[in-house]
Amino acid sequence: GGGGISCVLWDGEVFEKAGVNVSVVSGLLSEEAARQMRSRGKSLKAKDGKLPFCAMGVSSVIHPKNPHVPTMHFNYRYFEIEEADGTKQWWFGGGTDLTPTYLNEEDAVHFHKTLKEACDKHDLKLYPKYKKWCDDYFYIKHRGERRGIGGIFFDDLDSPSKEEVFQFVKSCAKAVVPCYIPIVKRHCHDSFTPEEKLWQQLRRGRYVEFNLVYDRGTKFGLLTPGSRIESILMSLPLTARWEYMHTPPESSKEAEILEVLRNPKDWVH
């Protein structure tokens, strides 16, 4: 039941592909999706094998044309499940993260500081906790590197109260534009070489690998009967590339970003 709205732009002057999904859905949780949630420690008591749920969220992925403008993703969502005895479990989840092709320390600091300020309004412990969670979540195990330079990520947030968590999630969502758009404006007219564009395409390949192999939202969507596949795969870039055994030269700009992806940095202290 329910549905949503997807809006996708491609071949723009600044954004090669950008999309926004807003969804409000309800129905019965598939056994595969319930198993995925139980593996995270959720205790879900089904009635006759059925678990009614409702979920809503907004997500966006932006893949810029210029390799000096990073890819950005955010998603904030609410989930509710009705158990066999009629009680309801609810939680919020989401996050915002940045995936640059090339490292720009000023951009990285600006991005993380803006997210930290949003978290600090509610509790000074939140940013370091959710920054680490983000670094751990967006990890491409088979490559031994993160998808990007992180940001914040959290899931299963159900305390201290629904209203307090909602206010925190709203602060995070309102930080998306100020944390990202200044970076876009700073670099969207930068010149770039064919070699830099090639490196962007190879990094996009990593983005695809993470989303199709590890991303929980993608998995949940694909496991939900009747879901719209095009909207679920909206996060994939318009173009990407894989090259056999590609290794950048030592001390190159390409090697510099790889070092940070393998060993996450603290950007705000």
JSON list of N, CA and C in Angstrom, two decimals, residues 100-148:
[
{"chain": "A", "resi": 100, "resn": "PRO", "atom": "N", "xyz": [33.82, 12.03, -2.42]},
{"chain": "A", "resi": 100, "resn": "PRO", "atom": "CA", "xyz": [34.61, 12.79, -3.41]},
{"chain": "A", "resi": 100, "resn": "PRO", "atom": "C", "xyz": [35.46, 11.88, -4.29]},
{"chain": "A", "resi": 101, "resn": "THR", "atom": "N", "xyz": [35.71, 12.35, -5.49]},
{"chain": "A", "resi": 101, "resn": "THR", "atom": "CA", "xyz": [36.65, 11.67, -6.40]},
{"chain": "A", "resi": 101, "resn": "THR", "atom": "C", "xyz": [38.08, 12.04, -6.03]},
{"chain": "A", "resi": 102, "resn": "TYR", "atom": "N", "xyz": [38.25, 13.31, -5.65]},
{"chain": "A", "resi": 102, "resn": "TYR", "atom": "CA", "xyz": [39.55, 13.82, -5.20]},
{"chain": "A", "resi": 102, "resn": "TYR", "atom": "C", "xyz": [39.37, 14.46, -3.84]},
{"chain": "A", "resi": 103, "resn": "LEU", "atom": "N", "xyz": [40.40, 14.36, -3.00]},
{"chain": "A", "resi": 103, "resn": "LEU", "atom": "CA", "xyz": [40.30, 14.90, -1.66]},
{"chain": "A", "resi": 103, "resn": "LEU", "atom": "C", "xyz": [40.54, 16.41, -1.65]},
{"chain": "A", "resi": 104, "resn": "ASN", "atom": "N", "xyz": [39.62, 17.15, -1.06]},
{"chain": "A", "resi": 104, "resn": "ASN", "atom": "CA", "xyz": [39.80, 18.56, -0.78]},
{"chain": "A", "resi": 104, "resn": "ASN", "atom": "C", "xyz": [39.52, 18.74, 0.71]},
{"chain": "A", "resi": 105, "resn": "GLU", "atom": "N", "xyz": [40.57, 18.99, 1.48]},
{"chain": "A", "resi": 105, "resn": "GLU", "atom": "CA", "xyz": [40.44, 19.02, 2.94]},
{"chain": "A", "resi": 105, "resn": "GLU", "atom": "C", "xyz": [39.47, 20.10, 3.40]},
{"chain": "A", "resi": 106, "resn": "GLU", "atom": "N", "xyz": [39.49, 21.25, 2.75]},
{"chain": "A", "resi": 106, "resn": "GLU", "atom": "CA", "xyz": [38.58, 22.34, 3.13]},
{"chain": "A", "resi": 106, "resn": "GLU", "atom": "C", "xyz": [37.12, 21.91, 2.98]},
{"chain": "A", "resi": 107, "resn": "ASP", "atom": "N", "xyz": [36.83, 21.21, 1.89]},
{"chain": "A", "resi": 107, "resn": "ASP", "atom": "CA", "xyz": [35.47, 20.71, 1.67]},
{"chain": "A", "resi": 107, "resn": "ASP", "atom": "C", "xyz": [35.09, 19.68, 2.74]},
{"chain": "A", "resi": 108, "resn": "ALA", "atom": "N", "xyz": [36.02, 18.78, 3.03]},
{"chain": "A", "resi": 108, "resn": "ALA", "atom": "CA", "xyz": [35.75, 17.72, 4.01]},
{"chain": "A", "resi": 108, "resn": "ALA", "atom": "C", "xyz": [35.47, 18.32, 5.39]},
{"chain": "A", "resi": 109, "resn": "VAL", "atom": "N", "xyz": [36.26, 19.31, 5.78]},
{"chain": "A", "resi": 109, "resn": "VAL", "atom": "CA", "xyz": [36.07, 19.96, 7.09]},
{"chain": "A", "resi": 109, "resn": "VAL", "atom": "C", "xyz": [34.73, 20.68, 7.12]},
{"chain": "A", "resi": 110, "resn": "HIS", "atom": "N", "xyz": [34.40, 21.42, 6.05]},
{"chain": "A", "resi": 110, "resn": "HIS", "atom": "CA", "xyz": [33.12, 22.14, 6.00]},
{"chain": "A", "resi": 110, "resn": "HIS", "atom": "C", "xyz": [31.94, 21.16, 6.13]},
{"chain": "A", "resi": 111, "resn": "PHE", "atom": "N", "xyz": [31.99, 20.08, 5.39]},
{"chain": "A", "resi": 111, "resn": "PHE", "atom": "CA", "xyz": [30.91, 19.10, 5.38]},
{"chain": "A", "resi": 111, "resn": "PHE", "atom": "C", "xyz": [30.70, 18.52, 6.78]},
{"chain": "A", "resi": 112, "resn": "HIS", "atom": "N", "xyz": [31.79, 18.06, 7.39]},
{"chain": "A", "resi": 112, "resn": "HIS", "atom": "CA", "xyz": [31.68, 17.43, 8.71]},
{"chain": "A", "resi": 112, "resn": "HIS", "atom": "C", "xyz": [31.32, 18.43, 9.80]},
{"chain": "A", "resi": 113, "resn": "LYS", "atom": "N", "xyz": [31.87, 19.64, 9.72]},
{"chain": "A", "resi": 113, "resn": "LYS", "atom": "CA", "xyz": [31.55, 20.64, 10.75]},
{"chain": "A", "resi": 113, "resn": "LYS", "atom": "C", "xyz": [30.07, 21.01, 10.73]},
{"chain": "A", "resi": 114, "resn": "THR", "atom": "N", "xyz": [29.50, 21.12, 9.53]},
{"chain": "A", "resi": 114, "resn": "THR", "atom": "CA", "xyz": [28.08, 21.47, 9.42]},
{"chain": "A", "resi": 114, "resn": "THR", "atom": "C", "xyz": [27.20, 20.37, 10.03]},
{"chain": "A", "resi": 115, "resn": "LEU", "atom": "N", "xyz": [27.56, 19.11, 9.77]},
{"chain": "A", "resi": 115, "resn": "LEU", "atom": "CA", "xyz": [26.80, 18.01, 10.35]},
{"chain": "A", "resi": 115, "resn": "LEU", "atom": "C", "xyz": [27.00, 17.94, 11.87]},
{"chain": "A", "resi": 116, "resn": "LYS", "atom": "N", "xyz": [28.22, 18.23, 12.32]},
{"chain": "A", "resi": 116, "resn": "LYS", "atom": "CA", "xyz": [28.50, 18.22, 13.76]},
{"chain": "A", "resi": 116, "resn": "LYS", "atom": "C", "xyz": [27.67, 19.29, 14.47]},
{"chain": "A", "resi": 117, "resn": "GLU", "atom": "N", "xyz": [27.56, 20.47, 13.88]},
{"chain": "A", "resi": 117, "resn": "GLU", "atom": "CA", "xyz": [26.76, 21.54, 14.49]},
{"chain": "A", "resi": 117, "resn": "GLU", "atom": "C", "xyz": [25.30, 21.11, 14.63]},
{"chain": "A", "resi": 118, "resn": "ALA", "atom": "N", "xyz": [24.78, 20.41, 13.61]},
{"chain": "A", "resi": 118, "resn": "ALA", "atom": "CA", "xyz": [23.39, 19.94, 13.68]},
{"chain": "A", "resi": 118, "resn": "ALA", "atom": "C", "xyz": [23.22, 18.93, 14.82]},
{"chain": "A", "resi": 119, "resn": "CYS", "atom": "N", "xyz": [24.19, 18.04, 14.98]},
{"chain": "A", "resi": 119, "resn": "CYS", "atom": "CA", "xyz": [24.13, 17.03, 16.05]},
{"chain": "A", "resi": 119, "resn": "CYS", "atom": "C", "xyz": [24.31, 17.67, 17.43]},
{"chain": "A", "resi": 120, "resn": "ASP", "atom": "N", "xyz": [25.24, 18.63, 17.52]},
{"chain": "A", "resi": 120, "resn": "ASP", "atom": "CA", "xyz": [25.58, 19.24, 18.81]},
{"chain": "A", "resi": 120, "resn": "ASP", "atom": "C", "xyz": [24.41, 19.99, 19.44]},
{"chain": "A", "resi": 121, "resn": "LYS", "atom": "N", "xyz": [23.46, 20.44, 18.62]},
{"chain": "A", "resi": 121, "resn": "LYS", "atom": "CA", "xyz": [22.27, 21.12, 19.18]},
{"chain": "A", "resi": 121, "resn": "LYS", "atom": "C", "xyz": [21.50, 20.20, 20.11]},
{"chain": "A", "resi": 122, "resn": "HIS", "atom": "N", "xyz": [21.68, 18.88, 19.93]},
{"chain": "A", "resi": 122, "resn": "HIS", "atom": "CA", "xyz": [20.88, 17.92, 20.69]},
{"chain": "A", "resi": 122, "resn": "HIS", "atom": "C", "xyz": [21.72, 17.18, 21.74]},
{"chain": "A", "resi": 123, "resn": "ASP", "atom": "N", "xyz": [22.95, 16.83, 21.40]},
{"chain": "A", "resi": 123, "resn": "ASP", "atom": "CA", "xyz": [23.81, 16.13, 22.36]},
{"chain": "A", "resi": 123, "resn": "ASP", "atom": "C", "xyz": [25.22, 16.08, 21.76]},
{"chain": "A", "resi": 124, "resn": "LEU", "atom": "N", "xyz": [26.21, 16.49, 22.54]},
{"chain": "A", "resi": 124, "resn": "LEU", "atom": "CA", "xyz": [27.59, 16.54, 22.04]},
{"chain": "A", "resi": 124, "resn": "LEU", "atom": "C", "xyz": [28.15, 15.14, 21.75]},
{"chain": "A", "resi": 125, "resn": "LYS", "atom": "N", "xyz": [27.50, 14.10, 22.27]},
{"chain": "A", "resi": 125, "resn": "LYS", "atom": "CA", "xyz": [28.00, 12.73, 22.04]},
{"chain": "A", "resi": 125, "resn": "LYS", "atom": "C", "xyz": [27.56, 12.17, 20.69]},
{"chain": "A", "resi": 126, "resn": "LEU", "atom": "N", "xyz": [26.58, 12.82, 20.07]},
{"chain": "A", "resi": 126, "resn": "LEU", "atom": "CA", "xyz": [25.97, 12.22, 18.86]},
{"chain": "A", "resi": 126, "resn": "LEU", "atom": "C", "xyz": [26.90, 12.22, 17.66]},
{"chain": "A", "resi": 127, "resn": "TYR", "atom": "N", "xyz": [27.56, 13.37, 17.36]},
{"chain": "A", "resi": 127, "resn": "TYR", "atom": "CA", "xyz": [28.37, 13.43, 16.14]},
{"chain": "A", "resi": 127, "resn": "TYR", "atom": "C", "xyz": [29.48, 12.37, 16.13]},
{"chain": "A", "resi": 128, "resn": "PRO", "atom": "N", "xyz": [30.32, 12.28, 17.20]},
{"chain": "A", "resi": 128, "resn": "PRO", "atom": "CA", "xyz": [31.40, 11.27, 17.13]},
{"chain": "A", "resi": 128, "resn": "PRO", "atom": "C", "xyz": [30.86, 9.84, 16.99]},
{"chain": "A", "resi": 129, "resn": "LYS", "atom": "N", "xyz": [29.73, 9.58, 17.66]},
{"chain": "A", "resi": 129, "resn": "LYS", "atom": "CA", "xyz": [29.14, 8.23, 17.60]},
{"chain": "A", "resi": 129, "resn": "LYS", "atom": "C", "xyz": [28.64, 7.93, 16.19]},
{"chain": "A", "resi": 130, "resn": "TYR", "atom": "N", "xyz": [27.92, 8.89, 15.59]},
{"chain": "A", "resi": 130, "resn": "TYR", "atom": "CA", "xyz": [27.31, 8.63, 14.28]},
{"chain": "A", "resi": 130, "resn": "TYR", "atom": "C", "xyz": [28.31, 8.81, 13.15]},
{"chain": "A", "resi": 131, "resn": "LYS", "atom": "N", "xyz": [29.38, 9.56, 13.39]},
{"chain": "A", "resi": 131, "resn": "LYS", "atom": "CA", "xyz": [30.46, 9.66, 12.40]},
{"chain": "A", "resi": 131, "resn": "LYS", "atom": "C", "xyz": [31.16, 8.30, 12.26]},
{"chain": "A", "resi": 132, "resn": "LYS", "atom": "N", "xyz": [31.44, 7.67, 13.41]},
{"chain": "A", "resi": 132, "resn": "LYS", "atom": "CA", "xyz": [32.09, 6.36, 13.38]},
{"chain": "A", "resi": 132, "resn": "LYS", "atom": "C", "xyz": [31.17, 5.31, 12.76]},
{"chain": "A", "resi": 133, "resn": "TRP", "atom": "N", "xyz": [29.87, 5.40, 13.10]},
{"chain": "A", "resi": 133, "resn": "TRP", "atom": "CA", "xyz": [28.89, 4.47, 12.54]},
{"chain": "A", "resi": 133, "resn": "TRP", "atom": "C", "xyz": [28.86, 4.59, 11.02]},
{"chain": "A", "resi": 134, "resn": "CYS", "atom": "N", "xyz": [28.95, 5.82, 10.53]},
{"chain": "A", "resi": 134, "resn": "CYS", "atom": "CA", "xyz": [28.96, 6.07, 9.09]},
{"chain": "A", "resi": 134, "resn": "CYS", "atom": "C", "xyz": [30.20, 5.44, 8.44]},
{"chain": "A", "resi": 135, "resn": "ASP", "atom": "N", "xyz": [31.37, 5.65, 9.05]},
{"chain": "A", "resi": 135, "resn": "ASP", "atom": "CA", "xyz": [32.61, 5.07, 8.51]},
{"chain": "A", "resi": 135, "resn": "ASP", "atom": "C", "xyz": [32.53, 3.54, 8.48]},
{"chain": "A", "resi": 136, "resn": "ASP", "atom": "N", "xyz": [31.91, 2.97, 9.52]},
{"chain": "A", "resi": 136, "resn": "ASP", "atom": "CA", "xyz": [31.80, 1.51, 9.59]},
{"chain": "A", "resi": 136, "resn": "ASP", "atom": "C", "xyz": [30.77, 0.97, 8.60]},
{"chain": "A", "resi": 137, "resn": "TYR", "atom": "N", "xyz": [29.67, 1.72, 8.44]},
{"chain": "A", "resi": 137, "resn": "TYR", "atom": "CA", "xyz": [28.58, 1.22, 7.58]},
{"chain": "A", "resi": 137, "resn": "TYR", "atom": "C", "xyz": [28.96, 1.26, 6.10]},
{"chain": "A", "resi": 138, "resn": "PHE", "atom": "N", "xyz": [29.51, 2.38, 5.64]},
{"chain": "A", "resi": 138, "resn": "PHE", "atom": "CA", "xyz": [29.83, 2.52, 4.21]},
{"chain": "A", "resi": 138, "resn": "PHE", "atom": "C", "xyz": [31.20, 1.92, 3.89]},
{"chain": "A", "resi": 139, "resn": "TYR", "atom": "N", "xyz": [31.37, 0.68, 4.32]},
{"chain": "A", "resi": 139, "resn": "TYR", "atom": "CA", "xyz": [32.65, -0.02, 4.15]},
{"chain": "A", "resi": 139, "resn": "TYR", "atom": "C", "xyz": [32.48, -1.10, 3.09]},
{"chain": "A", "resi": 140, "resn": "ILE", "atom": "N", "xyz": [33.31, -1.02, 2.06]},
{"chain": "A", "resi": 140, "resn": "ILE", "atom": "CA", "xyz": [33.28, -2.03, 0.99]},
{"chain": "A", "resi": 140, "resn": "ILE", "atom": "C", "xyz": [34.28, -3.12, 1.39]},
{"chain": "A", "resi": 141, "resn": "LYS", "atom": "N", "xyz": [33.77, -4.17, 2.02]},
{"chain": "A", "resi": 141, "resn": "LYS", "atom": "CA", "xyz": [34.66, -5.18, 2.63]},
{"chain": "A", "resi": 141, "resn": "LYS", "atom": "C", "xyz": [35.59, -5.79, 1.61]},
{"chain": "A", "resi": 142, "resn": "HIS", "atom": "N", "xyz": [35.07, -6.11, 0.42]},
{"chain": "A", "resi": 142, "resn": "HIS", "atom": "CA", "xyz": [35.91, -6.82, -0.55]},
{"chain": "A", "resi": 142, "resn": "HIS", "atom": "C", "xyz": [36.99, -5.92, -1.15]},
{"chain": "A", "resi": 143, "resn": "ARG", "atom": "N", "xyz": [36.90, -4.60, -0.91]},
{"chain": "A", "resi": 143, "resn": "ARG", "atom": "CA", "xyz": [37.93, -3.65, -1.38]},
{"chain": "A", "resi": 143, "resn": "ARG", "atom": "C", "xyz": [38.81, -3.15, -0.24]},
{"chain": "A", "resi": 144, "resn": "GLY", "atom": "N", "xyz": [38.31, -3.30, 1.00]},
{"chain": "A", "resi": 144, "resn": "GLY", "atom": "CA", "xyz": [39.07, -2.79, 2.15]},
{"chain": "A", "resi": 144, "resn": "GLY", "atom": "C", "xyz": [39.09, -1.27, 2.22]},
{"chain": "A", "resi": 145, "resn": "GLU", "atom": "N", "xyz": [38.02, -0.64, 1.73]},
{"chain": "A", "resi": 145, "resn": "GLU", "atom": "CA", "xyz": [37.97, 0.83, 1.75]},
{"chain": "A", "resi": 145, "resn": "GLU", "atom": "C", "xyz": [36.54, 1.30, 1.94]},
{"chain": "A", "resi": 146, "resn": "ARG", "atom": "N", "xyz": [36.39, 2.54, 2.41]},
{"chain": "A", "resi": 146, "resn": "ARG", "atom": "CA", "xyz": [35.06, 3.14, 2.56]},
{"chain": "A", "resi": 146, "resn": "ARG", "atom": "C", "xyz": [34.57, 3.66, 1.22]},
{"chain": "A", "resi": 147, "resn": "ARG", "atom": "N", "xyz": [33.25, 3.83, 1.13]},
{"chain": "A", "resi": 147, "resn": "ARG", "atom": "CA", "xyz": [32.68, 4.37, -0.11]},
{"chain": "A", "resi": 147, "resn": "ARG", "atom": "C", "xyz": [33.09, 5.83, -0.30]},
{"chain": "A", "resi": 148, "resn": "GLY", "atom": "N", "xyz": [33.22, 6.56, 0.80]},
{"chain": "A", "resi": 148, "resn": "GLY", "atom": "CA", "xyz": [33.58, 7.98, 0.71]},
{"chain": "A", "resi": 148, "resn": "GLY", "atom": "C", "xyz": [34.22, 8.44, 2.00]}
]
